Amino acid sequence: EFQLKWIREKIGLVSQEPVLFTSSIKDNILYGKDGASMDEIRVAIELANAAKFIDKLPQGLDTMVGEHGTQLSGGQKQRVAIARAILKDPRILLLDEATSALDAESERVVQEALDRIMVNRTTVIVAHRLSTIRNADLIAVIQKGKMIEQELVQDPEGAYSQLIKLQEADHSDSESDDQQTYKELTSPSGQKTSHRGSSSSHRRHSKSRSFSLSPSPHGLSPSPHGLSPLPQVHDLPMESLEQNSDEPLKVTPQVPLRRLAYLNKPEIPVLISGSLVAIINGTVYPIFSLLLSNMIKTFYEPPHKMISDSKYWAAMFLILGLVAFVAYPGRSYLFGIAGSKLIKRIRSLCFEKVVNMEVGWFDKPENSSGAIGARLSIDAANVRGLVGDALAQIVQDSASVATGLVIAFAACWQLALIVLAMIPLMSANAYVQMQAMKGFSSDAKVMYEEASQVANDAVGSIRTV
């Protein structure tokens, strides 16, 4: 009865691990609504409690989030995802463990943002922490895909009542541990006794180690009279994203062909064999022209002599055809082997170099996984074309030119010189054509890498899409 696209337009999702695409914060928020204005974006980030940390970033909304949002902390990614959901203004909002993977401070900030956007819309919350559903109109306990309880606290032995008791007990233990830890840290011998705590209490404190400690009826709370708080990760400006415009652009160095030849050094015997076959294949066309011109003379001979000569020339053409039939596939096979082994070697070296790069290198948009995958696929294949098909064609054409010149000078050297005078013009034409094609291929390479990254994001994050 309903179109799937229409239903998806009415539903917003904030999951436990929010998916951000390899683009700027602004672009990720705009995925919630096409054509949204800057005012709408500002309202969305304000409601999502994201304006504070975004304004601290050097590039603000234009800051690149990195692949899968690796430039942002968990709380920051969650708030960007909430802003995206707010901008979409869905009729139905799905919150799938939206705060379970966050630390206490980030959870508080994100929960405040969620409380703001849950107004005036149907909200479905999936949660293990009961604090996140305290304002819900209807609460149900789901076990193994089935609703096992809906009356909740009316049954003191029910599943929901047991959950409340477990979390209350855990909260009480946490408060007593926090008080004990405070005493240990503030006592003169605290430095000695602080190492005697149980491993479980140590794990609890490790999650909230960025808060100040002060005695409170409710356990730990930030206080100016306690220990000074450590800086939160999500409050620090991301200096790593700031780009210095004064730095000169790096120019790609010109790599000599001898490096490529050195990489193909193990395949030298194969290349020599392929070159010999390519030379044989290159001499076929000039010899064919010579045979054809001599065969034409037989049409001006007497009938009895024409019959005998035609059999001879037919045999020559047959032999030449057999040579070409063997030489052409042999050339492609031998150069193909050399090119394939070179591709494998280059891809292995490139991949080894990529995995050894520093982390900051991957933060650049042009070094995303999709772009790197496209380079490993396309660039290595282009090198194979240079060593395989292109090199074979060069050897074959050189053999054809040399054989043709020998035949031309032997037949009529004056006419051969006239033909040679046209070679510079033909070379200039080929050079201009090559430069034009090179420009087109450079643009196509950038577009291919961008398309590869989009496809990578779309397939890898198909649920969010």
Tab-separated table of C-alpha atoms in Angstrom:
chain	number	residue	atom	x	y	z
A	1	GLU	CA	0.000	0.000	0.000
A	2	PHE	CA	2.900	2.350	0.666
A	3	GLN	CA	5.863	3.135	-1.534
A	4	LEU	CA	9.180	2.187	0.049
A	5	LYS	CA	10.780	5.506	-0.922
A	6	TRP	CA	7.944	7.471	0.699
A	7	ILE	CA	8.214	5.484	3.924
A	8	ARG	CA	11.981	5.987	4.094
A	9	GLU	CA	11.515	9.727	3.639
A	10	LYS	CA	9.336	9.755	6.755
A	11	ILE	CA	11.785	7.803	8.942
A	12	GLY	CA	14.943	9.091	10.616
A	13	LEU	CA	17.606	6.839	12.164
A	14	VAL	CA	20.262	7.435	14.813
A	15	SER	CA	22.125	4.187	15.452
A	16	GLN	CA	24.716	3.066	17.983
A	17	GLU	CA	27.533	3.487	15.468
A	18	PRO	CA	26.533	6.454	13.280
A	19	VAL	CA	27.690	6.301	9.683
A	20	LEU	CA	29.388	9.405	8.300
A	21	PHE	CA	30.478	9.599	4.700
A	22	THR	CA	33.872	10.749	3.453
A	23	SER	CA	33.034	14.419	3.032
A	24	SER	CA	32.616	17.555	5.128
A	25	ILE	CA	30.396	17.947	8.188
A	26	LYS	CA	28.106	20.178	6.147
A	27	ASP	CA	27.698	17.590	3.386
A	28	ASN	CA	26.964	14.840	5.910
A	29	ILE	CA	24.228	16.949	7.503
A	30	LEU	CA	22.820	17.894	4.083
A	31	TYR	CA	22.235	14.215	3.327
A	32	GLY	CA	19.224	14.567	5.612
A	33	LYS	CA	17.554	17.094	3.302
A	34	ASP	CA	18.534	18.104	-0.212
A	35	GLY	CA	18.776	21.832	-0.821
A	36	ALA	CA	18.637	22.866	2.841
A	37	SER	CA	19.682	26.439	3.604
A	38	MET	CA	22.482	27.456	5.958
A	39	ASP	CA	19.913	28.738	8.450
A	40	GLU	CA	18.284	25.303	8.576
A	41	ILE	CA	21.692	23.679	9.063
A	42	ARG	CA	22.528	26.078	11.913
A	43	VAL	CA	19.202	25.313	13.622
A	44	ALA	CA	19.857	21.568	13.255
A	45	ILE	CA	23.332	21.691	14.787
A	46	GLU	CA	22.088	23.926	17.614
A	47	LEU	CA	19.332	21.450	18.483
A	48	ALA	CA	21.837	18.583	18.265
A	49	ASN	CA	24.272	20.295	20.685
A	50	ALA	CA	26.860	20.185	17.899
A	51	ALA	CA	27.343	23.920	17.298
A	52	LYS	CA	29.845	24.281	20.149
A	53	PHE	CA	32.438	21.813	18.877
A	54	ILE	CA	31.847	22.645	15.184
A	55	ASP	CA	32.530	26.349	15.773
A	56	LYS	CA	35.831	25.429	17.457
A	57	LEU	CA	37.082	23.593	14.376
A	58	PRO	CA	39.447	25.553	12.096
A	59	GLN	CA	37.205	25.089	9.069
A	60	GLY	CA	33.869	24.844	10.839
A	61	LEU	CA	31.178	23.090	8.826
A	62	ASP	CA	33.642	22.582	5.962
A	63	THR	CA	35.852	20.328	8.110
A	64	MET	CA	36.393	16.926	6.528
A	65	VAL	CA	35.250	14.129	8.839
A	66	GLY	CA	37.637	11.556	7.351
A	67	GLU	CA	36.719	8.081	6.253
A	68	HIS	CA	33.871	6.715	8.389
A	69	GLY	CA	34.176	9.867	10.523
A	70	THR	CA	37.571	8.951	11.971
A	71	GLN	CA	38.440	12.640	12.493
A	72	LEU	CA	35.626	13.010	15.033
A	73	SER	CA	35.079	11.460	18.446
A	74	GLY	CA	32.151	9.155	19.181
A	75	GLY	CA	30.069	11.916	20.735
A	76	GLN	CA	30.791	14.296	17.870
A	77	LYS	CA	29.800	11.716	15.253
A	78	GLN	CA	26.623	10.976	17.174
A	79	ARG	CA	25.666	14.650	17.291
A	80	VAL	CA	26.333	15.105	13.567
A	81	ALA	CA	24.059	12.115	12.911
A	82	ILE	CA	21.411	13.674	15.164
A	83	ALA	CA	21.702	16.967	13.263
A	84	ARG	CA	21.193	15.035	10.035
A	85	ALA	CA	18.060	13.439	11.480
A	86	ILE	CA	16.789	16.825	12.721
A	87	LEU	CA	17.266	18.371	9.283
A	88	LYS	CA	15.227	15.561	7.767
A	89	ASP	CA	12.386	16.332	10.226
A	90	PRO	CA	11.024	12.758	10.154
A	91	ARG	CA	7.564	11.742	11.330
A	92	ILE	CA	9.073	8.592	12.860
A	93	LEU	CA	12.444	8.624	14.635
A	94	LEU	CA	14.340	5.390	15.356
A	95	LEU	CA	16.961	5.527	18.115
A	96	ASP	CA	18.892	2.259	18.094
A	97	GLU	CA	21.165	2.261	21.168
A	98	ALA	CA	22.065	5.856	20.305
A	99	THR	CA	24.075	6.469	23.510
A	100	SER	CA	25.300	3.022	24.545
A	101	ALA	CA	28.775	3.375	23.001
A	102	LEU	CA	29.538	6.776	24.566
A	103	ASP	CA	31.272	7.804	27.767
A	104	ALA	CA	29.256	9.413	30.553
A	105	GLU	CA	29.838	13.042	29.536
A	106	SER	CA	29.182	12.417	25.844
A	107	GLU	CA	26.088	10.404	26.750
A	108	ARG	CA	24.718	13.302	28.782
A	109	VAL	CA	25.225	15.787	25.939
A	110	VAL	CA	23.816	13.455	23.293
A	111	GLN	CA	20.845	12.522	25.493
A	112	GLU	CA	20.002	16.205	25.897
A	113	ALA	CA	20.022	16.555	22.113
A	114	LEU	CA	17.819	13.485	21.721
A	115	ASP	CA	15.338	14.801	24.287
A	116	ARG	CA	14.989	17.942	22.183
A	117	ILE	CA	14.225	16.193	18.910
A	118	MET	CA	11.843	13.570	20.330
A	119	VAL	CA	9.149	16.234	20.753
A	120	ASN	CA	6.144	16.233	18.363
A	121	ARG	CA	7.027	13.009	16.582
A	122	THR	CA	6.724	9.264	17.065
A	123	THR	CA	9.978	7.951	18.531
A	124	VAL	CA	10.974	4.307	18.841
A	125	ILE	CA	13.870	3.802	21.277
A	126	VAL	CA	15.889	0.605	21.564
A	127	ALA	CA	17.930	0.776	24.762
A	128	HIS	CA	19.528	-1.225	27.562
A	129	ARG	CA	20.019	1.752	29.864
A	130	LEU	CA	16.697	2.541	31.513
A	131	SER	CA	17.682	6.181	31.984
A	132	THR	CA	17.277	6.777	28.256
A	133	ILE	CA	13.611	5.715	28.249
A	134	ARG	CA	12.397	7.403	31.430
A	135	ASN	CA	10.191	9.831	29.432
A	136	ALA	CA	8.682	7.175	27.156
A	137	ASP	CA	4.901	6.846	26.929
A	138	LEU	CA	5.004	3.094	26.358
A	139	ILE	CA	7.757	0.695	27.453
A	140	ALA	CA	7.961	-2.937	26.384
A	141	VAL	CA	10.495	-5.648	27.230
A	142	ILE	CA	11.598	-7.627	24.174
A	143	GLN	CA	13.278	-11.019	24.472
A	144	LYS	CA	14.226	-13.198	21.493
A	145	GLY	CA	12.220	-10.988	19.169
A	146	LYS	CA	8.992	-11.207	21.175
A	147	MET	CA	7.324	-8.831	23.615
A	148	ILE	CA	7.395	-10.619	26.956
A	149	GLU	CA	6.158	-7.831	29.201
A	150	GLN	CA	4.208	-4.601	28.897
A	151	GLU	CA	2.678	-4.100	32.380
A	152	LEU	CA	6.218	-3.489	33.683
A	153	VAL	CA	6.421	-2.658	37.426
A	154	GLN	CA	3.039	-4.193	38.270
A	155	ASP	CA	4.798	-7.550	38.424
A	156	PRO	CA	7.599	-7.302	41.044
A	157	GLU	CA	9.146	-10.505	39.728
A	158	GLY	CA	8.819	-9.515	36.072
A	159	ALA	CA	11.640	-8.883	33.624
A	160	TYR	CA	11.367	-5.087	33.794
A	161	SER	CA	11.360	-5.057	37.591
A	162	GLN	CA	14.448	-7.272	37.577
A	163	LEU	CA	16.185	-4.874	35.192
A	164	ILE	CA	15.419	-1.955	37.505
A	165	LYS	CA	16.771	-3.853	40.531
A	166	LEU	CA	19.946	-4.836	38.683
A	167	GLN	CA	20.658	-1.287	37.544
A	168	GLU	CA	19.859	0.137	40.990
A	169	ALA	CA	22.249	-2.375	42.575
A	170	ASP	CA	24.930	-1.546	40.034
A	171	HIS	CA	24.383	2.176	40.648
A	172	SER	CA	24.725	1.676	44.425
A	173	ASP	CA	27.939	-0.301	43.967
A	174	SER	CA	29.264	2.404	41.694
A	175	GLU	CA	28.464	5.121	44.248
A	176	SER	CA	30.203	3.233	47.081
A	177	ASP	CA	33.216	2.556	44.867
A	178	ASP	CA	33.345	6.225	43.880
A	179	GLN	CA	33.243	7.341	47.527
A	180	GLN	CA	35.982	4.854	48.441
A	181	THR	CA	38.103	6.007	45.510
A	182	TYR	CA	37.689	9.635	46.548
A	183	LYS	CA	38.852	8.814	50.075
A	184	GLU	CA	41.855	6.931	48.714
A	185	LEU	CA	42.811	9.754	46.368
A	186	THR	CA	42.443	12.486	48.996
A	187	SER	CA	44.061	10.595	51.913
A	188	PRO	CA	47.819	10.999	52.634
A	189	SER	CA	48.385	7.351	51.827
A	190	GLY	CA	46.116	7.405	48.814
A	191	GLN	CA	49.018	6.910	46.457
A	192	LYS	CA	49.687	3.530	47.998
A	193	THR	CA	46.144	2.317	48.512
A	194	SER	CA	44.767	3.407	45.146
A	195	HIS	CA	46.365	0.391	43.502
A	196	ARG	CA	44.547	-2.092	45.722
A	197	GLY	CA	41.110	-1.553	44.223
A	198	SER	CA	39.413	-4.395	42.431
A	199	SER	CA	39.760	-4.719	38.693
A	200	SER	CA	36.029	-4.133	38.231
A	201	SER	CA	36.068	-0.817	40.084
A	202	HIS	CA	39.172	0.190	38.158
A	203	ARG	CA	37.351	-0.456	34.918
A	204	ARG	CA	34.444	1.682	36.075
A	205	HIS	CA	36.705	4.597	36.924
A	206	SER	CA	38.618	4.308	33.672
A	207	LYS	CA	35.453	5.238	31.783
A	208	SER	CA	34.968	8.454	33.758
A	209	ARG	CA	38.532	9.416	34.414
A	210	SER	CA	38.045	12.808	32.766
A	211	PHE	CA	35.709	14.088	35.529
A	212	SER	CA	36.711	15.878	38.693
A	213	LEU	CA	36.119	14.028	41.950
A	214	SER	CA	34.271	15.532	44.890
A	215	PRO	CA	32.109	14.068	47.668
A	216	SER	CA	28.451	14.204	46.809
A	217	PRO	CA	25.301	12.438	47.940
A	218	HIS	CA	25.044	11.049	44.449
A	219	GLY	CA	28.593	9.877	43.984
A	220	LEU	CA	30.990	11.596	41.607
A	221	SER	CA	30.161	15.022	40.237
A	222	PRO	CA	32.151	17.831	38.654
A	223	SER	CA	33.275	20.337	41.285
A	224	PRO	CA	35.726	23.234	41.362
A	225	HIS	CA	36.867	22.063	44.815
A	226	GLY	CA	37.860	18.562	43.730
A	227	LEU	CA	40.429	17.381	41.262
A	228	SER	CA	40.650	19.497	38.125
A	229	PRO	CA	38.982	17.896	35.120
A	230	LEU	CA	40.981	16.550	32.266
A	231	PRO	CA	40.257	18.077	28.858
A	232	GLN	CA	37.602	16.242	26.881
A	233	VAL	CA	38.630	14.913	23.500
A	234	HIS	CA	35.553	16.329	21.820
A	235	ASP	CA	36.272	19.849	23.161
A	236	LEU	CA	39.751	20.099	21.682
A	237	PRO	CA	40.155	21.867	18.336
A	238	MET	CA	41.251	19.535	15.590
A	239	GLU	CA	44.501	21.194	14.595
A	240	SER	CA	45.370	18.233	12.428
A	241	LEU	CA	42.704	19.286	9.966
A	242	GLU	CA	44.050	22.796	9.550
A	243	GLN	CA	45.749	23.205	6.235
A	244	ASN	CA	48.530	25.703	5.840
A	245	SER	CA	47.913	27.581	2.628
A	246	ASP	CA	51.441	29.010	2.676
A	247	GLU	CA	53.021	25.611	2.124
A	248	PRO	CA	54.057	25.062	-1.488
A	249	LEU	CA	52.203	22.405	-3.414
A	250	LYS	CA	54.144	19.206	-3.886
A	251	VAL	CA	54.982	18.522	-7.508
A	252	THR	CA	54.961	14.899	-8.588
A	253	PRO	CA	58.546	13.988	-9.554
A	254	GLN	CA	59.297	12.700	-13.022
A	255	VAL	CA	60.163	9.025	-12.740
A	256	PRO	CA	62.671	7.741	-15.327
A	257	LEU	CA	61.751	4.729	-17.430
A	258	ARG	CA	64.827	2.871	-16.219
A	259	ARG	CA	63.093	2.401	-12.851
A	260	LEU	CA	60.253	0.694	-14.653
A	261	ALA	CA	62.729	-1.411	-16.597
A	262	TYR	CA	64.441	-2.360	-13.338
A	263	LEU	CA	61.117	-3.520	-11.884
A	264	ASN	CA	60.657	-5.700	-14.955
A	265	LYS	CA	64.222	-7.041	-14.788
A	266	PRO	CA	63.227	-10.613	-13.776
A	267	GLU	CA	61.167	-10.877	-16.991
A	268	ILE	CA	63.977	-9.827	-19.363
A	269	PRO	CA	64.141	-13.268	-21.085
A	270	VAL	CA	60.399	-13.140	-21.685
A	271	LEU	CA	60.644	-9.573	-23.005
A	272	ILE	CA	63.478	-10.513	-25.381
A	273	SER	CA	61.474	-13.442	-26.729
A	274	GLY	CA	58.415	-11.226	-27.108
A	275	SER	CA	60.466	-8.566	-28.900
A	276	LEU	CA	61.787	-11.109	-31.422
A	277	VAL	CA	58.259	-12.303	-32.126
A	278	ALA	CA	57.077	-8.671	-32.410
A	279	ILE	CA	59.867	-7.935	-34.933
A	280	ILE	CA	58.772	-10.915	-37.023
A	281	ASN	CA	55.188	-9.726	-36.812
A	282	GLY	CA	56.277	-6.201	-37.799
A	283	THR	CA	58.005	-7.375	-40.977
A	284	VAL	CA	54.846	-9.140	-42.177
A	285	TYR	CA	53.148	-5.988	-43.490
A	286	PRO	CA	56.067	-4.634	-45.593
A	287	ILE	CA	56.724	-8.118	-46.990
A	288	PHE	CA	53.017	-8.450	-47.778
A	289	SER	CA	53.176	-5.192	-49.745
A	290	LEU	CA	56.247	-6.438	-51.632
A	291	LEU	CA	54.556	-9.745	-52.473
A	292	LEU	CA	51.393	-7.956	-53.586
A	293	SER	CA	53.288	-5.643	-55.958
A	294	ASN	CA	55.202	-8.557	-57.499
A	295	MET	CA	52.034	-10.611	-57.819
A	296	ILE	CA	50.338	-7.861	-59.854
A	297	LYS	CA	52.976	-8.330	-62.584
A	298	THR	CA	51.703	-11.860	-63.205
A	299	PHE	CA	48.497	-10.434	-64.717
A	300	TYR	CA	50.556	-9.058	-67.617
A	301	GLU	CA	52.249	-12.397	-68.379
A	302	PRO	CA	51.147	-15.084	-70.882
A	303	PRO	CA	48.410	-17.455	-69.620
A	304	HIS	CA	50.611	-20.526	-69.224
A	305	LYS	CA	53.234	-18.573	-67.221
A	306	MET	CA	50.553	-16.709	-65.204
A	307	ILE	CA	49.118	-20.021	-63.960
A	308	SER	CA	52.466	-21.289	-62.689
A	309	ASP	CA	53.389	-17.929	-61.093
A	310	SER	CA	49.993	-17.585	-59.412
A	311	LYS	CA	50.517	-20.919	-57.640
A	312	TYR	CA	53.899	-19.690	-56.425
A	313	TRP	CA	52.531	-16.382	-55.068
A	314	ALA	CA	49.576	-18.145	-53.476
A	315	ALA	CA	51.999	-20.378	-51.577
A	316	MET	CA	53.968	-17.271	-50.468
A	317	PHE	CA	50.814	-15.602	-49.158
A	318	LEU	CA	49.870	-18.801	-47.333
A	319	ILE	CA	53.283	-19.012	-45.654
A	320	LEU	CA	53.138	-15.321	-44.713
A	321	GLY	CA	49.666	-15.807	-43.246
A	322	LEU	CA	50.831	-18.762	-41.154
A	323	VAL	CA	53.753	-16.707	-39.828
A	324	ALA	CA	51.388	-13.866	-38.860
A	325	PHE	CA	48.953	-16.390	-37.336
A	326	VAL	CA	51.685	-17.631	-34.980
A	327	ALA	CA	53.563	-14.362	-34.399
A	328	TYR	CA	50.675	-12.101	-33.366
A	329	PRO	CA	49.270	-14.325	-30.550
A	330	GLY	CA	52.830	-15.148	-29.481
A	331	ARG	CA	53.654	-11.450	-29.147
A	332	SER	CA	50.538	-10.765	-27.069
A	333	TYR	CA	51.139	-13.831	-24.877
A	334	LEU	CA	54.779	-13.101	-24.049
A	335	PHE	CA	54.301	-9.391	-23.366
A	336	GLY	CA	51.144	-10.209	-21.424
A	337	ILE	CA	53.131	-12.470	-19.079
A	338	ALA	CA	55.716	-9.744	-18.477
A	339	GLY	CA	53.028	-7.114	-17.913
A	340	SER	CA	50.999	-9.267	-15.521
A	341	LYS	CA	54.015	-10.038	-13.357
A	342	LEU	CA	54.902	-6.344	-13.330
A	343	ILE	CA	51.360	-5.459	-12.214
A	344	LYS	CA	51.572	-7.913	-9.325
A	345	ARG	CA	54.953	-6.523	-8.275
A	346	ILE	CA	53.840	-2.884	-8.471
A	347	ARG	CA	50.590	-3.491	-6.593
A	348	SER	CA	52.448	-5.308	-3.825
A	349	LEU	CA	54.948	-2.452	-3.489
A	350	CYS	CA	52.201	0.187	-3.562
A	351	PHE	CA	50.093	-1.641	-0.980
A	352	GLU	CA	53.116	-2.089	1.281
A	353	LYS	CA	53.810	1.634	0.989
A	354	VAL	CA	50.177	2.522	1.740
A	355	VAL	CA	49.964	0.454	4.940
A	356	ASN	CA	53.189	2.059	6.188
A	357	MET	CA	51.986	5.644	5.671
A	358	GLU	CA	51.353	7.801	8.729
A	359	VAL	CA	47.783	8.219	9.932
A	360	GLY	CA	47.528	11.855	8.842
A	361	TRP	CA	48.036	10.838	5.217
A	362	PHE	CA	44.746	8.922	5.223
A	363	ASP	CA	42.852	11.963	6.522
A	364	LYS	CA	43.166	13.689	3.153
A	365	PRO	CA	40.115	13.231	0.896
A	366	GLU	CA	42.268	12.111	-2.024
A	367	ASN	CA	43.652	9.257	0.107
A	368	SER	CA	40.365	7.611	1.075
A	369	SER	CA	40.030	3.842	0.758
A	370	GLY	CA	37.957	4.141	-2.415
A	371	ALA	CA	40.530	6.391	-4.089
A	372	ILE	CA	43.419	4.156	-2.992
A	373	GLY	CA	41.619	1.091	-4.318
A	374	ALA	CA	41.028	2.847	-7.629
A	375	ARG	CA	44.714	3.754	-7.860
A	376	LEU	CA	45.869	0.228	-7.126
A	377	SER	CA	43.516	-1.016	-9.819
A	378	ILE	CA	43.926	1.614	-12.544
A	379	ASP	CA	47.500	2.886	-12.143
A	380	ALA	CA	49.012	-0.586	-12.127
A	381	ALA	CA	46.925	-1.506	-15.167
A	382	ASN	CA	48.188	1.614	-16.960
A	383	VAL	CA	51.776	0.583	-16.269
A	384	ARG	CA	50.980	-2.852	-17.637
A	385	GLY	CA	49.755	-1.182	-20.819
A	386	LEU	CA	53.084	0.609	-21.115
A	387	VAL	CA	55.109	-2.561	-20.679
A	388	GLY	CA	52.702	-4.964	-22.364
A	389	ASP	CA	50.635	-3.703	-25.280
A	390	ALA	CA	52.411	-0.373	-25.805
A	391	LEU	CA	55.942	-1.814	-25.752
A	392	ALA	CA	54.924	-4.650	-28.059
A	393	GLN	CA	53.363	-2.173	-30.490
A	394	ILE	CA	56.459	0.050	-30.398
A	395	VAL	CA	58.768	-2.861	-31.222
A	396	GLN	CA	56.443	-4.070	-33.969
A	397	ASP	CA	56.046	-0.607	-35.517
A	398	SER	CA	59.798	-0.005	-35.376
A	399	ALA	CA	60.382	-3.276	-37.216
A	400	SER	CA	57.763	-2.321	-39.813
A	401	VAL	CA	59.331	1.110	-40.371
A	402	ALA	CA	62.849	-0.311	-40.670
A	403	THR	CA	61.785	-3.039	-43.112
A	404	GLY	CA	59.708	-0.576	-45.122
A	405	LEU	CA	62.606	1.880	-45.411
A	406	VAL	CA	64.956	-0.863	-46.580
A	407	ILE	CA	62.484	-1.902	-49.275
A	408	ALA	CA	61.791	1.734	-50.250
A	409	PHE	CA	65.456	2.718	-50.619
A	410	ALA	CA	66.179	-0.493	-52.518
A	411	ALA	CA	63.347	0.211	-54.956
A	412	CYS	CA	63.660	4.016	-55.411
A	413	TRP	CA	65.695	6.112	-53.045
A	414	GLN	CA	64.377	9.442	-54.442
A	415	LEU	CA	60.767	8.531	-53.623
A	416	ALA	CA	61.878	7.241	-50.220
A	417	LEU	CA	63.416	10.630	-49.351
A	418	ILE	CA	60.162	12.388	-50.251
A	419	VAL	CA	58.267	10.094	-47.903
A	420	LEU	CA	60.837	10.700	-45.138
A	421	ALA	CA	60.201	14.460	-45.397
A	422	MET	CA	56.625	13.849	-44.206
A	423	ILE	CA	57.684	12.018	-41.039
A	424	PRO	CA	58.259	15.199	-38.909
A	425	LEU	CA	54.754	16.444	-39.730
A	426	MET	CA	53.234	13.074	-38.872
A	427	SER	CA	55.207	12.974	-35.608
A	428	ALA	CA	54.022	16.464	-34.627
A	429	ASN	CA	50.434	15.453	-35.310
A	430	ALA	CA	50.809	12.326	-33.163
A	431	TYR	CA	52.368	14.373	-30.325
A	432	VAL	CA	49.512	16.899	-30.274
A	433	GLN	CA	46.968	14.095	-30.298
A	434	MET	CA	48.760	12.322	-27.445
A	435	GLN	CA	48.841	15.485	-25.295
A	436	ALA	CA	45.126	16.059	-25.855
A	437	MET	CA	44.306	12.491	-24.870
A	438	LYS	CA	46.586	12.800	-21.834
A	439	GLY	CA	44.576	15.783	-20.547
A	440	PHE	CA	41.307	13.912	-20.951
A	441	SER	CA	42.687	10.846	-19.199
A	442	SER	CA	43.901	12.969	-16.254
A	443	ASP	CA	40.416	14.421	-15.735
A	444	ALA	CA	38.880	10.987	-16.130
A	445	LYS	CA	41.242	9.590	-13.465
A	446	VAL	CA	40.076	12.140	-10.876
A	447	MET	CA	36.434	11.512	-11.746
A	448	TYR	CA	36.969	7.759	-11.554
A	449	GLU	CA	38.510	8.028	-8.074
A	450	GLU	CA	35.606	10.185	-6.880
A	451	ALA	CA	33.085	7.753	-8.350
A	452	SER	CA	34.936	4.853	-6.746
A	453	GLN	CA	34.769	6.541	-3.329
A	454	VAL	CA	31.038	7.253	-3.716
A	455	ALA	CA	30.406	3.634	-4.684
A	456	ASN	CA	32.533	2.441	-1.758
A	457	ASP	CA	30.550	4.571	0.705
A	458	ALA	CA	27.205	3.594	-0.818
A	459	VAL	CA	27.880	-0.146	-0.727
A	460	GLY	CA	29.657	-0.158	2.634
A	461	SER	CA	26.918	1.915	4.295
A	462	ILE	CA	23.916	0.548	2.411
A	463	ARG	CA	21.785	0.393	5.577
A	464	THR	CA	22.208	4.115	6.223
A	465	VAL	CA	21.727	4.951	2.545
